[in-house]
XYZ file of C-alpha atoms in Angstrom:
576
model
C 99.618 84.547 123.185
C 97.841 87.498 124.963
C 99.355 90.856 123.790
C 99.334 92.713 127.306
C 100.103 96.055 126.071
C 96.825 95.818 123.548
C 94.918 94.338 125.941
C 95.616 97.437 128.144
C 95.140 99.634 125.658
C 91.616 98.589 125.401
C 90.929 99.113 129.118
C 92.491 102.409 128.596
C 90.539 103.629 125.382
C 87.219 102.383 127.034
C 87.980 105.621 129.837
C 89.797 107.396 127.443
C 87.485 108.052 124.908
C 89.641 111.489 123.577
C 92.563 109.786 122.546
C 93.276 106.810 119.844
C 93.525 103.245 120.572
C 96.936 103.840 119.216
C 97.850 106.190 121.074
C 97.341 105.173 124.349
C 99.680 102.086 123.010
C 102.167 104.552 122.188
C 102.113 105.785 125.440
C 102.705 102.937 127.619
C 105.736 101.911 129.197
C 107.505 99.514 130.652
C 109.206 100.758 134.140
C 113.144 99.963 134.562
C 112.582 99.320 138.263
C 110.258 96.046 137.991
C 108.892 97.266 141.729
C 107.436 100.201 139.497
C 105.209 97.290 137.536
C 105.212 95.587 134.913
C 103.793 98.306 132.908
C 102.928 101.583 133.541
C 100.943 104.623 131.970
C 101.715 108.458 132.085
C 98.954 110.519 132.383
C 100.728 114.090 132.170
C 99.632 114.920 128.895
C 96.028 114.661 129.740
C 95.793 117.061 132.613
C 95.666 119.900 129.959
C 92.699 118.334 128.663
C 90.761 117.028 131.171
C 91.191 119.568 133.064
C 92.502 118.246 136.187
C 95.869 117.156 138.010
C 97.999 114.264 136.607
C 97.891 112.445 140.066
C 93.934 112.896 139.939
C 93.742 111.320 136.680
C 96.205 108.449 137.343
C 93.893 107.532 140.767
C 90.421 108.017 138.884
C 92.599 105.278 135.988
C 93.936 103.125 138.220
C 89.962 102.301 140.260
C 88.411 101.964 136.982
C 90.778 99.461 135.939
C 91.968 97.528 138.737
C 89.585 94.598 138.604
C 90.651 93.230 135.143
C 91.804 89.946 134.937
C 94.640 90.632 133.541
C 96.191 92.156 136.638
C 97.188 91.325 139.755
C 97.501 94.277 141.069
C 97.315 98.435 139.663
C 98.234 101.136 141.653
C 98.703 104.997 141.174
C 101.763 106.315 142.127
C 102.118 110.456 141.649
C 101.066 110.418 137.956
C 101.390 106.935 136.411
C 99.072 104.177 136.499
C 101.246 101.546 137.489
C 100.148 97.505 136.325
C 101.170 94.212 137.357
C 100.025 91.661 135.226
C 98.845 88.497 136.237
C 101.424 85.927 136.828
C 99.170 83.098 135.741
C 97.987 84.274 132.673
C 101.628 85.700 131.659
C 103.362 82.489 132.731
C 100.673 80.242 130.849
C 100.332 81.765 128.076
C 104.086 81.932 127.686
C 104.759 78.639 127.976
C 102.096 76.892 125.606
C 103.314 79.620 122.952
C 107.231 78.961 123.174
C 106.749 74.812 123.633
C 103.535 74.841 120.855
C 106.019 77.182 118.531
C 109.375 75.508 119.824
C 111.968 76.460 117.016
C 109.345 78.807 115.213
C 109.018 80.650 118.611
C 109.427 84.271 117.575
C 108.671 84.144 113.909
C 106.162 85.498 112.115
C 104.177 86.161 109.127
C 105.175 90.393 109.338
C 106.924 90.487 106.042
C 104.626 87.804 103.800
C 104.923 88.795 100.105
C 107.878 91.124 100.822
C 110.984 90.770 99.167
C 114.325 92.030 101.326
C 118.525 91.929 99.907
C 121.208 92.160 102.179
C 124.380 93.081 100.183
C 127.008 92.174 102.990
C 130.359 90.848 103.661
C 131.966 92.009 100.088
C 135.080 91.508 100.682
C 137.885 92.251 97.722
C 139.419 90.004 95.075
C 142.717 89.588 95.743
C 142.911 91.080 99.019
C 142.906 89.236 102.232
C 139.234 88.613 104.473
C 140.777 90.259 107.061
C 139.136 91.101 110.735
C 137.430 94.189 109.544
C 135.561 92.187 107.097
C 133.956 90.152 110.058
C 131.380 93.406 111.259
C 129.735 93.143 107.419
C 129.858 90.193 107.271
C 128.422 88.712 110.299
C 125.979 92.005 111.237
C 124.657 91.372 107.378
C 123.943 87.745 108.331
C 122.374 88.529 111.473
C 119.610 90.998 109.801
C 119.559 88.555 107.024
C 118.146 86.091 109.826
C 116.229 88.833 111.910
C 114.591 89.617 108.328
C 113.583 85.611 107.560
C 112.170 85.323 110.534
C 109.345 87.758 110.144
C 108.618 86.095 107.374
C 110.291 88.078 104.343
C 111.237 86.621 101.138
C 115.414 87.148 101.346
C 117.803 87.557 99.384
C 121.760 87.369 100.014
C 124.121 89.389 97.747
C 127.745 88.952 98.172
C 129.025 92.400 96.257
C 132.316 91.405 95.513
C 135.392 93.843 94.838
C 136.371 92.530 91.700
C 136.452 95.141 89.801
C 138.157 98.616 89.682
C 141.488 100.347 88.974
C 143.486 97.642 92.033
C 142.729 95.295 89.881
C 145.182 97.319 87.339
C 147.681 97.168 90.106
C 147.521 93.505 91.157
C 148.337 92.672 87.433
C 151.087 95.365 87.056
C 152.814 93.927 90.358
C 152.495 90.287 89.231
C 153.941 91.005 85.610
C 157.113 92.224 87.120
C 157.521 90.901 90.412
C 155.018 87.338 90.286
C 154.835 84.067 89.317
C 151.845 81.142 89.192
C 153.520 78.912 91.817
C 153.543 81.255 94.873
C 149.952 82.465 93.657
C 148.513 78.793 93.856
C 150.345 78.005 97.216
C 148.861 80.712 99.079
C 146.974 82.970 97.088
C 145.811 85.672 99.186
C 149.227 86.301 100.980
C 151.092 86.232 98.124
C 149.172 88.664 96.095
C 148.638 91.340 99.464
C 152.517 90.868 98.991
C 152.510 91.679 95.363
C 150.433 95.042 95.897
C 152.004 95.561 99.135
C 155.379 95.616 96.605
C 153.279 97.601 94.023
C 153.142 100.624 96.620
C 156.807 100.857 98.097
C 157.897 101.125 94.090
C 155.441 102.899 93.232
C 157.282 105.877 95.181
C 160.051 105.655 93.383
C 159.019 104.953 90.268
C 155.555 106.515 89.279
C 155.212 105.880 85.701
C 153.823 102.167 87.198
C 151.006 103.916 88.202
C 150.616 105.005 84.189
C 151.152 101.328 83.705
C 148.673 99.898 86.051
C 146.038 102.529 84.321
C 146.603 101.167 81.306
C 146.141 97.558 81.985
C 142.822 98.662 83.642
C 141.365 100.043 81.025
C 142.513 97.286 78.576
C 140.764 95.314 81.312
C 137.631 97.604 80.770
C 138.103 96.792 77.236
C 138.177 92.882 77.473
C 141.583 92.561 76.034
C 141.974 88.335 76.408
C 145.014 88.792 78.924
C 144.060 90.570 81.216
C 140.882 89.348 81.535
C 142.526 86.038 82.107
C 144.794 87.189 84.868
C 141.565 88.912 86.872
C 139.724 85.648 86.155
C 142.067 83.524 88.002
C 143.060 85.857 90.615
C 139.010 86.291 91.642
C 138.630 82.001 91.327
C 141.550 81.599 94.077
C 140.491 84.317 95.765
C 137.093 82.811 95.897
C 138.076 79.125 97.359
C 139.633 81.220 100.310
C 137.009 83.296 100.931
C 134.971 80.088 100.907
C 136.704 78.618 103.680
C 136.021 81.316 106.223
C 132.096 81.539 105.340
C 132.167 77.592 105.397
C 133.499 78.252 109.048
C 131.261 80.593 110.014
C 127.947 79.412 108.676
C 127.422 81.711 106.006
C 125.767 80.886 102.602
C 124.767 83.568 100.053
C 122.375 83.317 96.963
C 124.196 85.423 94.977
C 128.041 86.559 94.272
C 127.567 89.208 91.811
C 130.144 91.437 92.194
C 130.694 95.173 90.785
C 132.376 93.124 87.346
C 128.933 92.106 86.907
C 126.780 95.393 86.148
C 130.080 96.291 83.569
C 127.786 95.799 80.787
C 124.575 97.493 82.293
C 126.248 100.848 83.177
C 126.154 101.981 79.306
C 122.604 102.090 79.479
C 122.204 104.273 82.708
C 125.587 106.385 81.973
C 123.184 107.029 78.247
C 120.417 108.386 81.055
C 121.848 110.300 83.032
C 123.943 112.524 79.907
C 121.049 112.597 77.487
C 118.721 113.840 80.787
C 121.523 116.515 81.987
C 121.596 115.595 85.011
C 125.511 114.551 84.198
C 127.904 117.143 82.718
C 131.648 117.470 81.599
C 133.957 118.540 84.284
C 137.605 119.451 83.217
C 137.639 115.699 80.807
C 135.472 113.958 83.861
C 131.378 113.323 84.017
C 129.892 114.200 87.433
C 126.741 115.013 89.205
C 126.150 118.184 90.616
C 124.435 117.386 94.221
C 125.921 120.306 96.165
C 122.337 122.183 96.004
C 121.238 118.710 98.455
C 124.780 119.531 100.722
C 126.399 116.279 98.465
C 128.869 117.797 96.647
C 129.917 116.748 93.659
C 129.686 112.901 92.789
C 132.315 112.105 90.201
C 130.545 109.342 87.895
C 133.152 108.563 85.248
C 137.273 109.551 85.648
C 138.947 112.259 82.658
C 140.424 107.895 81.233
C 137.085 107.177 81.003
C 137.403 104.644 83.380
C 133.725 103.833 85.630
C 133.976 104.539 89.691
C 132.198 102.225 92.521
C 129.259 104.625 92.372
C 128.843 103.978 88.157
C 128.557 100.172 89.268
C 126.318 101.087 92.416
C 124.105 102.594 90.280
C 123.733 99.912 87.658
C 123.262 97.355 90.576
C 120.425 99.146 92.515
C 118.228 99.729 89.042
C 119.020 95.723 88.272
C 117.848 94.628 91.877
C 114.861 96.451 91.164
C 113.781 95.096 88.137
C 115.001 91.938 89.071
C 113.710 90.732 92.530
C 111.219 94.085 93.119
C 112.648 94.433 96.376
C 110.875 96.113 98.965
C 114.400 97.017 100.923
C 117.671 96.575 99.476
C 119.819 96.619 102.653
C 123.465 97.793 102.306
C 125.571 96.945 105.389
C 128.648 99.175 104.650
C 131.300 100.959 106.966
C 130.201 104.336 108.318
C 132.922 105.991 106.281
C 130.825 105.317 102.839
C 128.174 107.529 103.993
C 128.242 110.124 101.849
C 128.831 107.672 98.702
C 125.408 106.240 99.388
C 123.611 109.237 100.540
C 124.789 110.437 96.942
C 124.020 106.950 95.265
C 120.123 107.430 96.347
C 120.016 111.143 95.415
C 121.328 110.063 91.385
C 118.928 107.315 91.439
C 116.224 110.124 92.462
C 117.092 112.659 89.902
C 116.925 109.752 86.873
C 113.130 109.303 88.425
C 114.147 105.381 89.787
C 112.021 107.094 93.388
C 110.430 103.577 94.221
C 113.677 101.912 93.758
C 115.691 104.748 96.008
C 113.056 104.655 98.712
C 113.463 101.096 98.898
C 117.366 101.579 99.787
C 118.976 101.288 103.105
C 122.479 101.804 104.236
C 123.106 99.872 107.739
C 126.405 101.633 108.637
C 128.935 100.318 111.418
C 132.089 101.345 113.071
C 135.497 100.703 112.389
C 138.037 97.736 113.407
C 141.562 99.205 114.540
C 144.438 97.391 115.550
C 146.217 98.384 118.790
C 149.255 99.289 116.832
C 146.951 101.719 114.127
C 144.415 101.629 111.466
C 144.407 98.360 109.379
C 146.242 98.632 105.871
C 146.136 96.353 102.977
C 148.444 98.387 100.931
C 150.897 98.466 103.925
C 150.513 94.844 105.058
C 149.251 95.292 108.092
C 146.340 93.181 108.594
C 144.926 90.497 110.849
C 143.263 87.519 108.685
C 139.778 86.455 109.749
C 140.417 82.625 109.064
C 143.602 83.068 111.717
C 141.510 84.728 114.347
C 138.752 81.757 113.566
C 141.454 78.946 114.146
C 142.856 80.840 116.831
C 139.377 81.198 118.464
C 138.493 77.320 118.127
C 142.394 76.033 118.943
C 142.064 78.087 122.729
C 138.259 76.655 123.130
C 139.455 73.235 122.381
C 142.469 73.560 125.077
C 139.632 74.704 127.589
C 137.523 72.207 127.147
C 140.397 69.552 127.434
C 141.531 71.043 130.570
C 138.183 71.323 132.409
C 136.822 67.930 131.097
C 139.370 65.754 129.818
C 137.336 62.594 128.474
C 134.469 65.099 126.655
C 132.990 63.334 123.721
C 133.017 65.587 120.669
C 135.414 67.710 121.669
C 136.694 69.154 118.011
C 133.237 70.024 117.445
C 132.185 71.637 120.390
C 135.287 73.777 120.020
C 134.501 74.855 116.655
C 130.927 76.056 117.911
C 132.337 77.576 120.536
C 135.225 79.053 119.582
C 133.691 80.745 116.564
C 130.261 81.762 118.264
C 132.146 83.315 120.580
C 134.054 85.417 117.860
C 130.695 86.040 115.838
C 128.686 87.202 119.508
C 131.817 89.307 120.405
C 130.708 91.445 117.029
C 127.399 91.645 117.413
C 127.284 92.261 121.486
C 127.769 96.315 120.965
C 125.671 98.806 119.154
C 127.122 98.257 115.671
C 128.157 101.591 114.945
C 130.849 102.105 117.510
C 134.347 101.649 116.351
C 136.119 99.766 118.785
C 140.000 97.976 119.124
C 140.669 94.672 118.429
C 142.278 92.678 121.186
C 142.656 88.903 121.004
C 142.001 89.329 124.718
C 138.842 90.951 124.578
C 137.360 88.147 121.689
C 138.751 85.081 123.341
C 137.582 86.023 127.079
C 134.877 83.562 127.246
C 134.155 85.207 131.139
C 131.568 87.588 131.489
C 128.642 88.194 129.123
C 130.004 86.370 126.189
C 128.398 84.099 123.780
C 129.962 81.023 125.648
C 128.057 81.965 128.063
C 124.584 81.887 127.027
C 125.833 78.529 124.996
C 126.606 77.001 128.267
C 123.118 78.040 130.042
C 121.639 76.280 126.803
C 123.925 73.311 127.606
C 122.609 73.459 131.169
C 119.069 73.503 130.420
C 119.780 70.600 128.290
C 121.826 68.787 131.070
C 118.408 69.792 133.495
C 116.024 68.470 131.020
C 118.487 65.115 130.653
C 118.179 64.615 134.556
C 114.815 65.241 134.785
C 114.006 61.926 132.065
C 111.957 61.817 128.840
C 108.937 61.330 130.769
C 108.878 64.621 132.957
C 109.859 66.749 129.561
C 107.181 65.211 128.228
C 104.503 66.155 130.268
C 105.735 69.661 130.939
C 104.987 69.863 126.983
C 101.865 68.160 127.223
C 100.517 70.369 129.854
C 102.050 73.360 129.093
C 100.132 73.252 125.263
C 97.071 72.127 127.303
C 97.228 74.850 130.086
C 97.366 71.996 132.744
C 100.522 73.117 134.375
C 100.553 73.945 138.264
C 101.840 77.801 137.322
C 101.654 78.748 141.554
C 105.043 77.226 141.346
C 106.433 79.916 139.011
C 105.855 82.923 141.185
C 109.425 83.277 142.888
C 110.759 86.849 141.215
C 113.491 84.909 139.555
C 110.908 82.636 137.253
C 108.659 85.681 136.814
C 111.059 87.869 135.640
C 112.387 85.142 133.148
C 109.281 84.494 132.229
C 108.931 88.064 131.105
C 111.988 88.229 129.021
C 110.983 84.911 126.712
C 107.276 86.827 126.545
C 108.804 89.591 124.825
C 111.358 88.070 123.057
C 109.396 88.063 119.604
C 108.857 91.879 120.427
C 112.592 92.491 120.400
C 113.194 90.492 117.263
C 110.392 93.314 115.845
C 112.646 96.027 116.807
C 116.585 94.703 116.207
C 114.705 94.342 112.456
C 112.767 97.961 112.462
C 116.342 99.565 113.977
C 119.193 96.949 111.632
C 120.046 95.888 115.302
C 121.325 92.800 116.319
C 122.752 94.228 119.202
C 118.975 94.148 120.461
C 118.642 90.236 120.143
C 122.023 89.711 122.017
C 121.651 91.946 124.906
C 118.491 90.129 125.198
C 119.434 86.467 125.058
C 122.247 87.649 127.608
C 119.538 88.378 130.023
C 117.454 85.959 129.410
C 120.637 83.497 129.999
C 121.366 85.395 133.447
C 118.112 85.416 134.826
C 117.951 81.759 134.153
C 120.897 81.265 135.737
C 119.487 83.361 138.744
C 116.365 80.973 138.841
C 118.486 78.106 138.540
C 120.353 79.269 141.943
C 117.737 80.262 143.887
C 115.402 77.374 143.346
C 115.832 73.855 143.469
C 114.127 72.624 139.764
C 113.925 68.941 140.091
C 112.331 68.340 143.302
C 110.144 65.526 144.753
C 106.795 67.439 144.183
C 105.935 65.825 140.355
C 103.119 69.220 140.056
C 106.455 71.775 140.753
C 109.220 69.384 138.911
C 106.595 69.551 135.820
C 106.263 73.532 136.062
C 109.657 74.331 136.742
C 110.996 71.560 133.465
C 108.510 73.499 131.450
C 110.173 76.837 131.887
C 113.698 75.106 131.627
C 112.348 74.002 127.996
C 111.065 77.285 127.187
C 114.195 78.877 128.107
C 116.188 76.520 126.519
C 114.145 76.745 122.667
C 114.646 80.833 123.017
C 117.990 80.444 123.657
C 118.431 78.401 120.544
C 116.236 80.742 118.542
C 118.064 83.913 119.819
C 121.324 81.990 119.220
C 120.211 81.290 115.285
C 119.492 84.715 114.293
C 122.901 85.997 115.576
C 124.420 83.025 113.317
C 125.468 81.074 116.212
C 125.030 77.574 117.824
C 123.612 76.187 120.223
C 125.682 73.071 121.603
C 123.542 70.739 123.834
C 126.651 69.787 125.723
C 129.855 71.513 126.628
């Protein structure tokens, strides 16, 4: 497929001759207002060096340029060079690149030999997947995706909580107040309630805190009990867990949690005290960092019990010398910040550079409820797998109501329901905090994932009506370049034609900027201007040479939207 802004570049460079093919790349733009072109070049900066006016320049540009094939028209206006491409070549080479690629349309070969980890979700043992869990969790899938395909070798690391001083707590509160039937009934809600419990006494009686220290560090320790208690309570945690990434899609390669680097921190804690870069502070160990505006990071409590950041460390030196990542991607609430900004500075100071420079934190914003802040240790939460259900039972009751006989109709709830839930996350920048309402994630109006699944569905439906026979020659002429394109010039089929060519561009930059945001916004357009085409122009007419053209496009726009769909970790039903 042509790459227009290269292409320009060269017809640039070749009257440019004082500035870098690269730069002139750099400098092109394309215009908000599509009556502006399709492209357009400033030419302020050179008026200092060529020693004449901007407007001058932009004319002089503009004559020398205008007769490439490539355009079909270029025009100065003040100082910009302003380009239209040529419908024809955009529209044909689109087309035999999105049917030739058809699900690989996008992908590429960008990240060959590369090796990328995306530590999301981590959710803790014991505690319930609540909603705030479903921004890590579903923003880590969606770079995970974005990531695989540009062609990186990935790597999915579910960094469970299932280890620290709560886990001293949860076995406190079921000692006195638990028992193994209520645990295997429900295990989630009945443990929140045990540490939920754990918290109101623990006001009035704060010697359990002295106990739930204790059984920690005789956890540290290995002592058979306890280690038996925070066995079971992660293995029931687990099969929950399990259900709501079974609902949503989600597979990981690996589930080592902070419990598994207990045995490696020895060996890094015996670094960084036998370097001096960690001292004694009153009974503590901590790294000085306030000389880099990090304060103090506190590596090992006056008990001797290990921190998150103790583990953290452990975990980014074995991901190193384990996979030899080229990014290890941490998508992790805003308000750890500072803990990983400290975490690379450590790893730094022990001389682990390669490995810190290879470290990413992909920060988001908060979920509140409308009533407050979320709190586990107050009970007040809203469970993922409820909002899920919820999501799929009010699909399911839409669906019945607007077509009653539908075939399938559990199934197409489920996709629905739940990729509208999943698109709902990723459709704002991710580091906004925002409110949830169940109003707001099951409004299915608007520019909502249901909607782009229904224009797939209706490009489907088009592409049904049309017959086997017309689909297949719009892919047999669109691969050959045989297609009639002068029937693809009405603005609403040039402008959609525009979005699908840069499509694999925005996949490029969700991935450059941890993003998806980027890839929704975009399949959002590309479903409206679809729709718009679909409106204003009647697709399956009488003329074969248009019906062919216009079924081609309805394909292409129909194998983006899948594609586009797929990296935000949602479906695309053929029918709804």
């Amino acid at each position: 497929m042509l790459d227009f802004k290269k292409a320009i570049s060269e017809l640039l460079a070749k009257e440019l001759p004082e500035l870098y093919l690269d730069e002139i790349k750099g400098m092109i733009e394309v215009p908000q207002d599509t009556k502006m072109g399709d492209y357009a070049f400033p030419c302020f900066r050179l008026a200092k060096e060529l020693k004449k006016a901007p407007q001058i320049i932009a004319a002089e540009l503009a004559e020398k340029i205008k007769d490439a094939d490539i355009f079909e028209n270029v025009e100065q206006v003040n100082a910009y060079v302003n380009m239209f491409v040529s419908k024809d070549k955009l529209s044909g080479d689109t087309l035999s690149e999105v049917i030739e690629r058809g699900d690989d349309y996008g992908s590429s070969e960008l990240g060959e030999g590369k090796t990328v980890i995306v530590e999301f979700s981590s959710p803790n043992i014991a505690k319930p997947f609540h909603i705030g869990h479903i921004r890590s969790t579903v923003i880590g899938n969606s770079i995970y995706k974005i990531y695989k395909a540009l062609g990186y070798k990935m790597v999915r690391i579910n960094h469970l909580g299932d280890y620290g001083t709560q886990f001293g707590k949860m076995i406190c509160a079921y000692r006195h107040w638990g028992n193994k039937e209520d645990v295997e009934r429900e295990p989630i809600k009945t443990l929140l309630e045990y540490y939920t419990k754990f918290h109101e006494e623990v006001e009035n009686d704060p010697s359990l805190d002295d106990e739930a220290r204790e059984i920690f560090a005789k956890l540290e320790r290995g002592e058979p009990e306890e280690v038996e208690l925070w066995q079971w309570f992660r293995d029931e945690s687990l099969k929950e867990f399990s259900r709501v990434y079974n609902m949503l899609g989600i597979e990981y390669d690996s589930y080592a949690g902070e419990s598994f680097y207990s045995d490696k921190m020895p060996r890094h804690e015996k670094e960084l005290e036998e370097s001096g870069i960690m001292v004694d502070s009153q009974g503590a160990k901590i790294v000085d960092l306030e000389d880099q505006g990090l304060g103090v990071a506190l590596i090992k409590k006056s008990d001797g019990s290990s921190i998150y950041i103790t583990r953290d460390i452990a975990a980014a030196i074995y991901r190193k010398e384990t996979y030899d990542f080229y990014k290890n991607i941490y998508v992790v609430a805003a308000q750890q910040s500072l803990h990983f900004q400290q975490l690379f500075a450590i790893l730094r100071l022990m001389g682990y550079d390669e490995c810190a420079d290879g470290c990413v934190h992909v920060p988001f914003g908060l979920v509140r409820l409308e009533e407050g802040t979320m709190s586990t240790r107050h009970g007040r939460v809203v469970f993922l797998e409820d909002v899920l259900n919820r999501a799929v039972e009010k699909t399911r009751e839409i669906i019945a109501e607007k077509n009653p006989g539908s075939d399938n109709i559990d199934e197409i709830a489920k996709q629905v329901g739940i990729g509208a839930v999943v698109f709902n996350e990723l459709s704002n920048n991710r580091i906004k905090d925002y409110v949830f309402k169940w109003e707001t994630v099951l409004n299915f109006d608007g520019e909502t994932g249901p909607y782009v699944q229904y224009t797939h569905a209706r490009c489907c439906s088009l592409l049904k009506r049309a017959g086997d026979e017309v689909a297949a020659k719009a892919e047999e002429l669109a691969k050959s370049g045989g297609l009639k394109l002068d029937y693809l010039t009405g603005d609403a089929a040039h402008e959609l034609i525009k979005l699908i060519y840069n499509y694999p561009d925005v996949i490029v930059q969700a991935a450059d900027r941890y993003e998806p945001s980027l890839v929704t916004r975009h399949v959002i357009d590309i479903a409206q201007e679809f729709n718009r085409f679909y409106h204003d122009e009647h697709i399956i007419t009488d003329n074969d040479d248009e019906k062919v053209a216009k079924i081609a496009l309805v394909l292409a726009t129909k194998n983006v939207l899948k594609n586009g769909l797929g990296l935000l970790g949602v479906n695309a039903p053929e029918r709804m």
